Coordinates of C-alpha atoms in Angstrom, one line a residue:
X19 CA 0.0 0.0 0.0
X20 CA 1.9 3.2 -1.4
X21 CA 1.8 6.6 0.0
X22 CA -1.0 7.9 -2.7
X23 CA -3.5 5.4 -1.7
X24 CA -3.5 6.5 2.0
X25 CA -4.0 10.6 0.3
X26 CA -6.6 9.1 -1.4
X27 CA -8.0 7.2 2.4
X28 CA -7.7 10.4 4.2
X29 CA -9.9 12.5 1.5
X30 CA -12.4 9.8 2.2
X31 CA -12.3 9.9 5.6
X32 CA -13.0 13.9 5.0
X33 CA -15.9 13.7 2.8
X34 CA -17.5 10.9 5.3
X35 CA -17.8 14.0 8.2
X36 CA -18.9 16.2 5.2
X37 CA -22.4 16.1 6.5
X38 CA -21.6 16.9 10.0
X39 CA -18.9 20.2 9.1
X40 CA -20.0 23.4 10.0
X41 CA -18.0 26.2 9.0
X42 CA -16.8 28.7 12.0
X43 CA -18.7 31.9 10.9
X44 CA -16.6 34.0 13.3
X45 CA -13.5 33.4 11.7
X46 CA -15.3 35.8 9.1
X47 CA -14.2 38.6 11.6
X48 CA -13.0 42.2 9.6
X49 CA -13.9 40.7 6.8
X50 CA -14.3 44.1 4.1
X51 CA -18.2 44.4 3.3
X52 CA -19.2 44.7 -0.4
X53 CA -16.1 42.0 -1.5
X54 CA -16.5 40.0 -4.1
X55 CA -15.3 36.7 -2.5
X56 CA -15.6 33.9 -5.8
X57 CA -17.4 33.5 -8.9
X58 CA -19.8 30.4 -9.2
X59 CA -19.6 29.5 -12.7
X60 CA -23.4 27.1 -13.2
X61 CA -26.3 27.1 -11.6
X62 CA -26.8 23.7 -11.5
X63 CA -27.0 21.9 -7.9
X64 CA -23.7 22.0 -7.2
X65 CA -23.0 25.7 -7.8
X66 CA -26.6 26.8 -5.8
X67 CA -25.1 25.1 -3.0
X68 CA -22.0 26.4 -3.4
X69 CA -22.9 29.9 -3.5
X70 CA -25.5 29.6 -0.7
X71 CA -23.3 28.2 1.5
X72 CA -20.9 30.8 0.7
X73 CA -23.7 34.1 1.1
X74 CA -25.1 32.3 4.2
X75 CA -21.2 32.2 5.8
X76 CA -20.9 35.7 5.1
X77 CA -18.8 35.6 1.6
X78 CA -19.9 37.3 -1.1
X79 CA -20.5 34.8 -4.2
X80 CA -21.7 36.3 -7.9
X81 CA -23.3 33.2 -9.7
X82 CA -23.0 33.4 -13.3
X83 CA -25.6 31.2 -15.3
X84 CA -25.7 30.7 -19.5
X85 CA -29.6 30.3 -19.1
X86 CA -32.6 32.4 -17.8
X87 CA -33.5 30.5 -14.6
X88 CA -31.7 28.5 -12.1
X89 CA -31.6 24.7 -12.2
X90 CA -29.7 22.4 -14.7
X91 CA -31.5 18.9 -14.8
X92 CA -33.3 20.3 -11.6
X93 CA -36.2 21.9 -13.3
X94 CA -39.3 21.5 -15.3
X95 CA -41.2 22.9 -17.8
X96 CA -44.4 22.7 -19.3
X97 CA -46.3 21.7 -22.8
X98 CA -49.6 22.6 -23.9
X99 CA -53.3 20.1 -24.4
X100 CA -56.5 20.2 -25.0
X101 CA -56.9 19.2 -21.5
X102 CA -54.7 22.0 -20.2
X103 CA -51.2 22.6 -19.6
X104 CA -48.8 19.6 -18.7
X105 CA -46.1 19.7 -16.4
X106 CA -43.2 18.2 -17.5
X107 CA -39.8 17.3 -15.0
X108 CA -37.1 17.1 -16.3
X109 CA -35.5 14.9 -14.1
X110 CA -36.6 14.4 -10.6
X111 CA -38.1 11.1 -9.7
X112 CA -37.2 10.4 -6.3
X113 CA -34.5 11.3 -4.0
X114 CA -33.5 10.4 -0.5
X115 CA -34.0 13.9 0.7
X116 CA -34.4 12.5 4.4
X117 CA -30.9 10.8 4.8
X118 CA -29.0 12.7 6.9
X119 CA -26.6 14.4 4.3
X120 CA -29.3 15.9 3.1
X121 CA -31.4 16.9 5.7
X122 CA -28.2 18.5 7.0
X123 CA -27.7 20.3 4.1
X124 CA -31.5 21.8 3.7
X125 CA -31.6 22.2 7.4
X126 CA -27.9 24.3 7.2
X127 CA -29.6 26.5 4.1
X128 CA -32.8 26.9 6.0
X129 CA -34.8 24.9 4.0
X130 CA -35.8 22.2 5.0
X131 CA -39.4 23.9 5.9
X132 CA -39.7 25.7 2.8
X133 CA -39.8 22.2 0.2
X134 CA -43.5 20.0 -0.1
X135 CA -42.1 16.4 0.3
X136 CA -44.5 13.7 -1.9
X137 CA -43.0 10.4 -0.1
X138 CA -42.9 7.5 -2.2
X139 CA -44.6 4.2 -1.0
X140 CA -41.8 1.9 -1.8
X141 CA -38.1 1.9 -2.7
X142 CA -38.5 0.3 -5.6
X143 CA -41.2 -1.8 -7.5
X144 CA -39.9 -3.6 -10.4
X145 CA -41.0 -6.0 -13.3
X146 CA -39.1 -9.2 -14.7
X147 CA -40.1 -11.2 -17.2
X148 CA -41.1 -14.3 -14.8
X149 CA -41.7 -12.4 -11.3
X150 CA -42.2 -8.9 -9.7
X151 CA -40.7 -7.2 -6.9
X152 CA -41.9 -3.9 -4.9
X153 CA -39.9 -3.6 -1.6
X154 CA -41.6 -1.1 0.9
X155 CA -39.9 2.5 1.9
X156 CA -37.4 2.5 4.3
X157 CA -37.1 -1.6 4.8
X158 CA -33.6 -1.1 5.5
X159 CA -30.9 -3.8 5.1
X160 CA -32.8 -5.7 7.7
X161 CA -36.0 -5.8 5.6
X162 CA -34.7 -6.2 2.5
X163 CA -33.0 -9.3 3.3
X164 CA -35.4 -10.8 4.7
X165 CA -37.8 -10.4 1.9
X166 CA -35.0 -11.5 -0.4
X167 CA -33.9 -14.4 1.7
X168 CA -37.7 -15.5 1.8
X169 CA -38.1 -15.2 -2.2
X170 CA -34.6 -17.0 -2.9
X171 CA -34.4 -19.4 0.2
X172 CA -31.8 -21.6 -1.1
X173 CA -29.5 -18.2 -1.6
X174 CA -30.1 -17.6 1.9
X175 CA -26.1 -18.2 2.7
X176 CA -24.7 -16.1 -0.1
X177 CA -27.2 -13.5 1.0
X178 CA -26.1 -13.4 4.4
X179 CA -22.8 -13.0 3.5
X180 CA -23.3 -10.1 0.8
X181 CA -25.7 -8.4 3.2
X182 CA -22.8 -8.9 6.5
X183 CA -20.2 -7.4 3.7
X184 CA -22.7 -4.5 3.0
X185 CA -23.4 -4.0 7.1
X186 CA -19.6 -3.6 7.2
X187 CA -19.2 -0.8 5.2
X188 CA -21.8 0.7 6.3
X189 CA -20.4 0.8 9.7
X190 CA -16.6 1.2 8.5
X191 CA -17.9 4.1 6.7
X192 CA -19.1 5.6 9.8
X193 CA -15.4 6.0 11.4
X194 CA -13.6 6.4 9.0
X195 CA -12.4 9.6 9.7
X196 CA -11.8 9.1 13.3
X197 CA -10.1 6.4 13.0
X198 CA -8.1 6.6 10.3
X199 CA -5.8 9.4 11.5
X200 CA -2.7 8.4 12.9
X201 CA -2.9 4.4 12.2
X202 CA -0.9 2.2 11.4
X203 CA -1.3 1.8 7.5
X204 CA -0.5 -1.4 7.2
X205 CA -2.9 -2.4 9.2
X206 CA -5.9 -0.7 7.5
X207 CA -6.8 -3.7 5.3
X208 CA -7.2 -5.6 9.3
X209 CA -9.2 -2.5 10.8
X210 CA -11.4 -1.7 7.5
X211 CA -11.5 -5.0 6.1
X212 CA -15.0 -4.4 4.3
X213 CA -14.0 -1.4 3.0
X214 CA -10.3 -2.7 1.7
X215 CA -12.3 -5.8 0.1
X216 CA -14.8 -3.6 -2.3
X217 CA -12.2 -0.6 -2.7
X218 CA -11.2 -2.3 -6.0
X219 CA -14.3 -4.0 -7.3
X220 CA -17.2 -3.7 -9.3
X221 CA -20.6 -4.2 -7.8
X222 CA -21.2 -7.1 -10.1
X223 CA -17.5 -8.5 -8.8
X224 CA -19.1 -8.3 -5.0
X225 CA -22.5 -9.9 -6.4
X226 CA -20.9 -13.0 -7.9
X227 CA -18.8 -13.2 -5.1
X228 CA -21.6 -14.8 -3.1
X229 CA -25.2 -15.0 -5.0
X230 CA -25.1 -17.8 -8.2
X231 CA -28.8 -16.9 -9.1
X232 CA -29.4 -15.0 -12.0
X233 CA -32.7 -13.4 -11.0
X234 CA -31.1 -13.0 -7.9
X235 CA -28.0 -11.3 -9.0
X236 CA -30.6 -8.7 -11.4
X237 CA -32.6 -7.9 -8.3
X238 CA -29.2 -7.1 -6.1
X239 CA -28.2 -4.7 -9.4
X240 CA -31.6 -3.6 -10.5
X241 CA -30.7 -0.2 -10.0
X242 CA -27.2 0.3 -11.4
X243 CA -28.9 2.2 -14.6
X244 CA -29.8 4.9 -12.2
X245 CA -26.0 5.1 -11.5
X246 CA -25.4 5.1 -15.4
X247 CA -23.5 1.9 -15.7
X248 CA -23.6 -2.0 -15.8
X249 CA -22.3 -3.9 -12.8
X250 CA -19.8 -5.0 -14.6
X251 CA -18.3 -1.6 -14.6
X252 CA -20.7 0.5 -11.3
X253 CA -17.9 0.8 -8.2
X254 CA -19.4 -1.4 -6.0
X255 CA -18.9 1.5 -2.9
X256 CA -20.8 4.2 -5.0
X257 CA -23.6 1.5 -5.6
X258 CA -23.8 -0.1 -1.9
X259 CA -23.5 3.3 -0.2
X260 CA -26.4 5.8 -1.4
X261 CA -28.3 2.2 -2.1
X262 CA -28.4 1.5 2.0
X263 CA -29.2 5.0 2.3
X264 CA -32.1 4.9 0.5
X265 CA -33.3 1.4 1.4
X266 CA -32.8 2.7 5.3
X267 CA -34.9 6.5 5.0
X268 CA -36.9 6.3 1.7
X269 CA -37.6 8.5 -1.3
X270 CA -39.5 11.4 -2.1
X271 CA -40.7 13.6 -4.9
X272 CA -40.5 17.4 -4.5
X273 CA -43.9 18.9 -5.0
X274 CA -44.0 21.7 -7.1
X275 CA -41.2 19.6 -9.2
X276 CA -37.5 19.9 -8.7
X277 CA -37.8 23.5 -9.8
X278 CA -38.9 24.1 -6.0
X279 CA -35.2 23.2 -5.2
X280 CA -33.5 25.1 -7.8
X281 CA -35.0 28.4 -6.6
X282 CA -35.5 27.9 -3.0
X283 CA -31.4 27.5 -3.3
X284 CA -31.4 31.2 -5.6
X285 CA -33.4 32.6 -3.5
X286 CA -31.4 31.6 -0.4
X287 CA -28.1 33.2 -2.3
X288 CA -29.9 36.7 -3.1
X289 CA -31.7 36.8 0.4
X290 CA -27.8 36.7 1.9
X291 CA -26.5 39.1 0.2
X292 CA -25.2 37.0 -3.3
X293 CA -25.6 37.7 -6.5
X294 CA -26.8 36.0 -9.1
X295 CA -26.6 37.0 -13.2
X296 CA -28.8 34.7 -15.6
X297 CA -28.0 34.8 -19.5
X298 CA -23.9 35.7 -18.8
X299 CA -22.4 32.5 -20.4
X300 CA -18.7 32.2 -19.0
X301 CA -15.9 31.2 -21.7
X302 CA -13.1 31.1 -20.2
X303 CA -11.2 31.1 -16.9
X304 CA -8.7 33.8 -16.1
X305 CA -5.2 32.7 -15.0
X306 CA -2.5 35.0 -13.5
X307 CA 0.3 33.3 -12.0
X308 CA -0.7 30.1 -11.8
X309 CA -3.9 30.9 -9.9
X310 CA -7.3 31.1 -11.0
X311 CA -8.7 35.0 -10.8
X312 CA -11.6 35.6 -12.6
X313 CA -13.7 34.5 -15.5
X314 CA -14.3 36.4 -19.3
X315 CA -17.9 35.9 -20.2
X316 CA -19.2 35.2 -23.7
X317 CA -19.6 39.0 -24.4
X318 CA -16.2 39.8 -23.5
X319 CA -16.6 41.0 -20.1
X320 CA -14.5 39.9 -17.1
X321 CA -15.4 39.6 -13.4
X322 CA -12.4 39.1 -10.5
X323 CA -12.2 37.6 -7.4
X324 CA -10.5 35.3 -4.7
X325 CA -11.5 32.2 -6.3
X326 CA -13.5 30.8 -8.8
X327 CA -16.0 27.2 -8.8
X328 CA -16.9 25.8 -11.8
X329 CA -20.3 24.0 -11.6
X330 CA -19.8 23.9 -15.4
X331 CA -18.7 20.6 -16.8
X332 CA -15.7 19.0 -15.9
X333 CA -14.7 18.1 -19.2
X334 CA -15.3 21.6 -20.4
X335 CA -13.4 23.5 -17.6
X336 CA -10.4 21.3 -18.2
X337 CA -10.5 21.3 -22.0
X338 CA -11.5 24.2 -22.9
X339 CA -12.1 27.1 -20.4
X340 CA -8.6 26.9 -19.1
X341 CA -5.4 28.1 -20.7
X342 CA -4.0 25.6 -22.1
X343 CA -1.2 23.9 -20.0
X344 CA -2.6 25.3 -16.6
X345 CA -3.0 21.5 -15.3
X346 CA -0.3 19.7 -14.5
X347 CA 0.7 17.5 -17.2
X348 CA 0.2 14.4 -15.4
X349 CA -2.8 15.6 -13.8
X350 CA -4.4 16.1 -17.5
X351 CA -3.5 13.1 -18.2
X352 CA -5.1 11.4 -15.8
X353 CA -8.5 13.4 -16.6
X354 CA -8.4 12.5 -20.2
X355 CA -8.8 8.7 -19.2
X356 CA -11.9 9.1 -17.4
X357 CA -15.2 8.6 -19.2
X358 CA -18.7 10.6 -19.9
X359 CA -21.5 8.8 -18.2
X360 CA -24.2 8.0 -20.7
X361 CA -27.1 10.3 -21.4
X362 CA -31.0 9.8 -21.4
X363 CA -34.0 9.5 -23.3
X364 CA -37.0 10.8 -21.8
X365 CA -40.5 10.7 -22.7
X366 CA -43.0 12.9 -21.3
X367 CA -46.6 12.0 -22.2
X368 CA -50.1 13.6 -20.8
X369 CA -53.3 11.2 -21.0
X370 CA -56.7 12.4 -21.0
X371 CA -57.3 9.6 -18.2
X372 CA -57.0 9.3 -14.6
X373 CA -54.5 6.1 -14.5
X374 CA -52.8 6.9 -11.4
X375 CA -55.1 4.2 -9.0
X376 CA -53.1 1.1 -11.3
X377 CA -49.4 2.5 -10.1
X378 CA -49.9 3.6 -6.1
X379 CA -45.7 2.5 -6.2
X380 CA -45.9 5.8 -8.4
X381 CA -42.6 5.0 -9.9
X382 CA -42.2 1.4 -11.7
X383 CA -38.6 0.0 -13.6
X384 CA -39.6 -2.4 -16.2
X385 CA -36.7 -5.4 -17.3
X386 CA -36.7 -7.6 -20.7
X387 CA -34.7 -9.8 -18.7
X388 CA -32.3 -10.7 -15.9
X389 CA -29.0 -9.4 -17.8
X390 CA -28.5 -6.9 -16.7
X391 CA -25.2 -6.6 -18.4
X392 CA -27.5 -7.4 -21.9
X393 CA -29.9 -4.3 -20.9
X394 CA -27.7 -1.7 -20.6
X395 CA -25.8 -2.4 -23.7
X396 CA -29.2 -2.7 -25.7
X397 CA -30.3 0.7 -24.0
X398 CA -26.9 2.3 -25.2
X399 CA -27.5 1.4 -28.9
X400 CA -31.1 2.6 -28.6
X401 CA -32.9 -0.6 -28.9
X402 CA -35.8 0.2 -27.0
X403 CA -37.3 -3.3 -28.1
X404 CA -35.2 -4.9 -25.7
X405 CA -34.3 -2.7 -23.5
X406 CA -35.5 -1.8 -20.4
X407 CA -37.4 1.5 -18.8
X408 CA -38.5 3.2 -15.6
X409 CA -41.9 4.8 -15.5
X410 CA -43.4 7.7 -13.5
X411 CA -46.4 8.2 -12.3
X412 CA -46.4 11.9 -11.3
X413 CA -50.4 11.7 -10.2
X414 CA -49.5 8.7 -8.0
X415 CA -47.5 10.7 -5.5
X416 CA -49.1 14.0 -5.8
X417 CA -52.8 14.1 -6.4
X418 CA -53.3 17.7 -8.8
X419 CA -50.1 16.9 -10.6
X420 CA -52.2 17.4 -14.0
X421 CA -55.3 18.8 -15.3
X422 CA -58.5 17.3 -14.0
X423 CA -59.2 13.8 -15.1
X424 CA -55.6 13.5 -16.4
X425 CA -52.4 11.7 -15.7
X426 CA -48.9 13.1 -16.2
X427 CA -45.7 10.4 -17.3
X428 CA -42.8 9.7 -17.8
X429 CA -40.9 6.9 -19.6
X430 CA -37.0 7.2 -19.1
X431 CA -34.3 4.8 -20.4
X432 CA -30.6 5.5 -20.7
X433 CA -29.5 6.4 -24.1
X434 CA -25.3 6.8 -25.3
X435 CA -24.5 9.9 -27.4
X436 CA -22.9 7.9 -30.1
X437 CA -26.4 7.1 -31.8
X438 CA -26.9 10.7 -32.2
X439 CA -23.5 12.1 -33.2
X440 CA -24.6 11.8 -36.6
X441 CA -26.6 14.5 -36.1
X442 CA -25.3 16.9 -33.8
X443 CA -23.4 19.0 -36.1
X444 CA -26.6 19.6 -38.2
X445 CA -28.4 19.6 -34.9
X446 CA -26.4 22.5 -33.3
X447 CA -26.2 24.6 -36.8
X448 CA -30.5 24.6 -36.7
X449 CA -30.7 22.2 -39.2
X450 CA -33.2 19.1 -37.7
X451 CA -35.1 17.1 -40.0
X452 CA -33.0 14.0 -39.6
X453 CA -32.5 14.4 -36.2
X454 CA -36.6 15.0 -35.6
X455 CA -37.6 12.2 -37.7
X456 CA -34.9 9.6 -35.5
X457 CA -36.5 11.1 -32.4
X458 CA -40.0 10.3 -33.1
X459 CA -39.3 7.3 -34.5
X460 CA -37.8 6.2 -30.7
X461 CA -40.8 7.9 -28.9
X462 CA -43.1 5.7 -30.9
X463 CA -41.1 3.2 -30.2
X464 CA -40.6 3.4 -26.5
X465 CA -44.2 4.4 -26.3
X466 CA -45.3 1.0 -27.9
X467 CA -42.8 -0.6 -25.5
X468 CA -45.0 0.4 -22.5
X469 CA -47.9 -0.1 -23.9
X470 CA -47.5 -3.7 -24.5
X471 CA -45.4 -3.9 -20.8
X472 CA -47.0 -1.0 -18.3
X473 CA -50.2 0.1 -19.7
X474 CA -52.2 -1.5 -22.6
X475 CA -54.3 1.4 -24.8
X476 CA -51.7 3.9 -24.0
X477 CA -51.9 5.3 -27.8
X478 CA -55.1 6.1 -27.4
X479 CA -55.0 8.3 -24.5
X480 CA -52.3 10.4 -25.3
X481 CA -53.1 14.5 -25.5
X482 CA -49.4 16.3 -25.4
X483 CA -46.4 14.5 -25.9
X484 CA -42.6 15.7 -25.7
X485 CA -39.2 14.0 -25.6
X486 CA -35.6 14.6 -25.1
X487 CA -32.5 13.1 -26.6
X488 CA -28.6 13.4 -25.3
X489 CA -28.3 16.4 -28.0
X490 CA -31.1 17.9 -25.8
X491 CA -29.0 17.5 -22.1
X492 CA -26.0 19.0 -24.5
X493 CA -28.1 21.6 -26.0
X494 CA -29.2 23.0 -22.6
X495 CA -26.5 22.2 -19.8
X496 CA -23.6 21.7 -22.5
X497 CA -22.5 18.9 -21.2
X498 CA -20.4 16.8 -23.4
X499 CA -22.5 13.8 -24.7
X500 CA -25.3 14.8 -23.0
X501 CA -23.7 12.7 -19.6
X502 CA -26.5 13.1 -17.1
X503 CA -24.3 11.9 -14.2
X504 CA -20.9 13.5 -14.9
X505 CA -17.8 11.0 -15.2
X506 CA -18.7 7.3 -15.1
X507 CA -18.6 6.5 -11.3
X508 CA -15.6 3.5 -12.8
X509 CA -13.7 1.6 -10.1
X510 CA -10.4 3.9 -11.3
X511 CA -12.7 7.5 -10.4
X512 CA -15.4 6.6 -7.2
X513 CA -14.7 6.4 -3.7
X514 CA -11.2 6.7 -2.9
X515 CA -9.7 7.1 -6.4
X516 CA -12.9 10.0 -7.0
X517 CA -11.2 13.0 -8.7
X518 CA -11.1 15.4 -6.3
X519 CA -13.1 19.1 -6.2
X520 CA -9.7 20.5 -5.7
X521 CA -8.3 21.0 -9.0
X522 CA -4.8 21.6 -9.0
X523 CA -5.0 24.7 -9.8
X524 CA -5.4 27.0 -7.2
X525 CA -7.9 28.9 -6.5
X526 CA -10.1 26.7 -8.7
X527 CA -12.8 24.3 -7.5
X528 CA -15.4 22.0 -8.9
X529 CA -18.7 21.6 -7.5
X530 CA -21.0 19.2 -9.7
X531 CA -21.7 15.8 -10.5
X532 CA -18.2 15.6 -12.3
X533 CA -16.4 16.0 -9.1
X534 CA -16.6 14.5 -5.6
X535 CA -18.5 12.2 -5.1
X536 CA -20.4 12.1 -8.1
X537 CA -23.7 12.4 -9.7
X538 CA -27.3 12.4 -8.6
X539 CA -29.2 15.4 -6.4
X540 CA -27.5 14.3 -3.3
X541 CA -23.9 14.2 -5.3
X542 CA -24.4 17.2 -6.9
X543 CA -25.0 19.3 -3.7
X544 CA -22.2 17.4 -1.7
X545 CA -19.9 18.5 -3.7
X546 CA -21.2 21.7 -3.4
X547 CA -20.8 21.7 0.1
X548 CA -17.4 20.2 -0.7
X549 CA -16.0 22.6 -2.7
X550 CA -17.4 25.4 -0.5
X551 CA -15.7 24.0 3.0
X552 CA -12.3 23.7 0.8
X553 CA -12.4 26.9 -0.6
X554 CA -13.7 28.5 2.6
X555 CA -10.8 27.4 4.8
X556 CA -8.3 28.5 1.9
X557 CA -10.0 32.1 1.8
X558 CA -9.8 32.1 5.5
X559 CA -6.2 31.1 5.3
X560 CA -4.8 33.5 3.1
X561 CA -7.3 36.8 4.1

């Protein structure tokens, strides 16, 4: 065990007290009113937290964001009917908004009281070929084995032993970062053995490890596609960790839509004193000396200050919005072999039916089969025949969701960029006839793929109906391929090997789903947090 792995242990160990860190507002003292502390390049989850953190500390953030209103993939919009206008999310399904690195983040920003939680009946409800499976809210590890132990009796020993392993790093988890300080390294793989066995492994290397039942094995990795990869490839800590969360405090949907998020967030920033400036794209980052002081918007202007966070893609920060040869050559390197997470195709549909009594799980995951390896690659290539797809039932969870006698939808599958790069150059220059005929083609086709699965006669009941492609998650966030979860969350960038929000260059910080830890609402505004306690104590530091 060399030197950089034990770096890479003690970063863990911070981010595991992440949730509990308060920064010491006093050491704000003499601190010059009116200064322009750091620019907050996105105002997607990441950078909101960010910058409220930041306003509510007593720093002065100035959020610059490329589009009219607050949000990224946390948002909504909505598309006209006969029947009335449809709300459409663009993202939100559920989230474990009551696990404590949440709570303690909404309760830190003061608002916790100000969000409308929708809780969802069950963790998850899904459909296989030969059986179904809906496993109540909050069942916990406890609960879910049991249930699984009583469906797969003669897996009962492999189950105990996965379930043990997942207990352990639960629990390893926990004190990490009280324990590791100061120990003996050699004898971390003794102390953290849990946590030194999964370290290097896939969550379908953990899986085979002890479960030799195929249906089995799909219903322990049902929800990898929700982390954007095959277990063959997920990092079995990123998988088991928000997983047990979830299983342990539940889901919930955020009446009013995700939107409620985004601009209780703005709001928080303004009402503290920050500033925020919609429609100012930022092109570039300014460099003096090494350090990062400012940003040059897309109409030449420049704004300055102590440091700058880039909620902005990774990818583009890196490649583009940096001098070139700013990042260590090694540490470029390094970034150039991680990978884009894949993007999504959505479906948004609005019946002139009241179908919500038939789906009281309110959110449903349909699977062709147990392969899960099989499904992913068929959803990549955009063979919705065989691939599977998740289904919400907005009306399920929060009665008024759409016009009277209606029911709001949403069919979502995960979709890689490379079907649709032969179209992006037309796409982005205006021109979309190809492009618009490909995309209808897969709405039909998904749609017939739930009708014959989820809900028989849905062609018939369809008043408004919209979709999004990869080129639409790169038209609106700019992310590259469309990724909807930032970099891959691979065995070589999640837990301990996670690229870090420090950049390397200083002054500079990332706070999104490309950075630590990773995608997903609760990712995103961790690293927020993250970003803001590193850059806080280095402003603190050098004031």
């Amino acid at each position: 065990m060399d030197r950089r792995f034990f770096l890479r242990l003690s970063a863990m160990a911070a981010a595991t007290s992440l949730a509990r860190w308060q920064f010491p507002v006093a050491a704000l003292a003499g601190k010059s009113a009116g200064e322009l502390d750091v620019i907050v390049v996105g105002a997607g989850l990441g950078g909101l937290t960010c910058a409220a953190y930041l306003a509510r500390s007593g720093f002065k953030p100035l959020l610059l964001e490329q589009y009219h209103m607050p949000g990224g993939y946390a948002s909504s919009f909505t598309r006209p009917s006969d029947k009335g206008d449809f709300t459409c999310e663009v993202s939100l399904h559920s989230s474990s908004f009551h696990a404590p690195s949440m709570a303690a983040m909404l309760t830190d920003l003061d608002l916790w009281d100000k969000l409308d939680m929708a809780e969802h009946p069950s963790a998850w409800s899904s459909r296989f070929p030969d059986f179904s499976l809906s496993v109540p809210a909050k069942a916990g590890l406890d609960g879910f084995e049991r249930q699984l132990t009583a469906l797969f009796p003669d897996q009962a020993a492999g189950l105990a032993r996965y379930f043990a392993v997942w207990r352990g790093v639960q629990e390893e988890t926990a004190r990490l970062d009280a324990e590791l300080p100061g120990m003996d390294k050699s004898r971390f793989p003794e102390v953290f053995k849990n946590l030194w066995y999964i370290h290097d492994k896939s969550i379908g290397q953990v899986v085979d490890d002890h479960i030799d039942d195929p249906a089995l094995k799909a219903v322990l990795t049902q929800s990898c596609g929700y982390y954007g990869l095959p277990p063959s490839r997920l990092s079995a800590f990123f998988y088991l960790e928000p997983t047990a969360q979830y299983l342990r405090y539940g889901g919930a949907y955020l009446k009013g839509t995700s939107r409620t998020l985004s601009e209780a967030l703005a709001n928080a920033i303004i009402n503290a004193g920050g500033v925020i400036k919609y429609g100012t794209r930022v092109d570039s980052i300014l460099v003096e000396k090494g350090r990062a002081v400012g940003v040059k918007t897309a109409d030449s202007a420049e704004y300055r200050a102590s440091a700058v966070v880039c909620n902005a893609s990774a990818p583009q920060l890196f490649g583009s919005m940096l001098p070139a040869g700013t990042l260590p050559g090694e540490a470029q390197q390094k970034i150039d072999t991680y990978t884009y997470s894949p993007g999504s195709f959505i479906v948004w549909l609005g019946l002139d039916q009241d179908i919500a009594p038939r789906f009281p799980d309110g959110e449903l995951s349909f699977y062709r089969s147990t392969d899960m390896e099989a499904g992913y690659k068929y959803a990549m290539a955009c063979d919705f025949e065989h691939a599977g797809f998740s289904l919400m039932v907005y009306d399920s969870l929060v009665p008024g969701f759409s016009p009277r006698g209606c029911t709001s939808i949403s069919i979502i599958t995960l979709c890689d960029a490379s079907h649709w790069q032969q179209f992006e150059a037309d796409y982005l220059a205006g021109r979309k006839d190809a492009y618009h005929a490909e995309k209808a083609r897969l709405t039909d086709l998904l749609i017939s793929q739930v009708e014959q699965h989820a809900i028989p006669g849905l062609s018939k009941m369809i008043v408004m109906k919209e979709s999004a492609t990869p080129l639409t998650n790169l038209r609106y966030t700019r992310n590259p391929a469309g990724a909807i979860y930032g970099y891959n969350q691979t065995v070589d960038n999640s837990f301990m090997s996670r690229i870090s929000n420090k950049t390397g260059v200083p002054g500079l910080y990332l706070a999104s789903a490309w950075g630590n830890p990773g995608g997903g609402y609760a990712g995103a505004m961790l690293g927020g947090k993250s970003a803001f306690r590193d850059l806080a104590k280095a402003l603190i530091h050098t004031a």
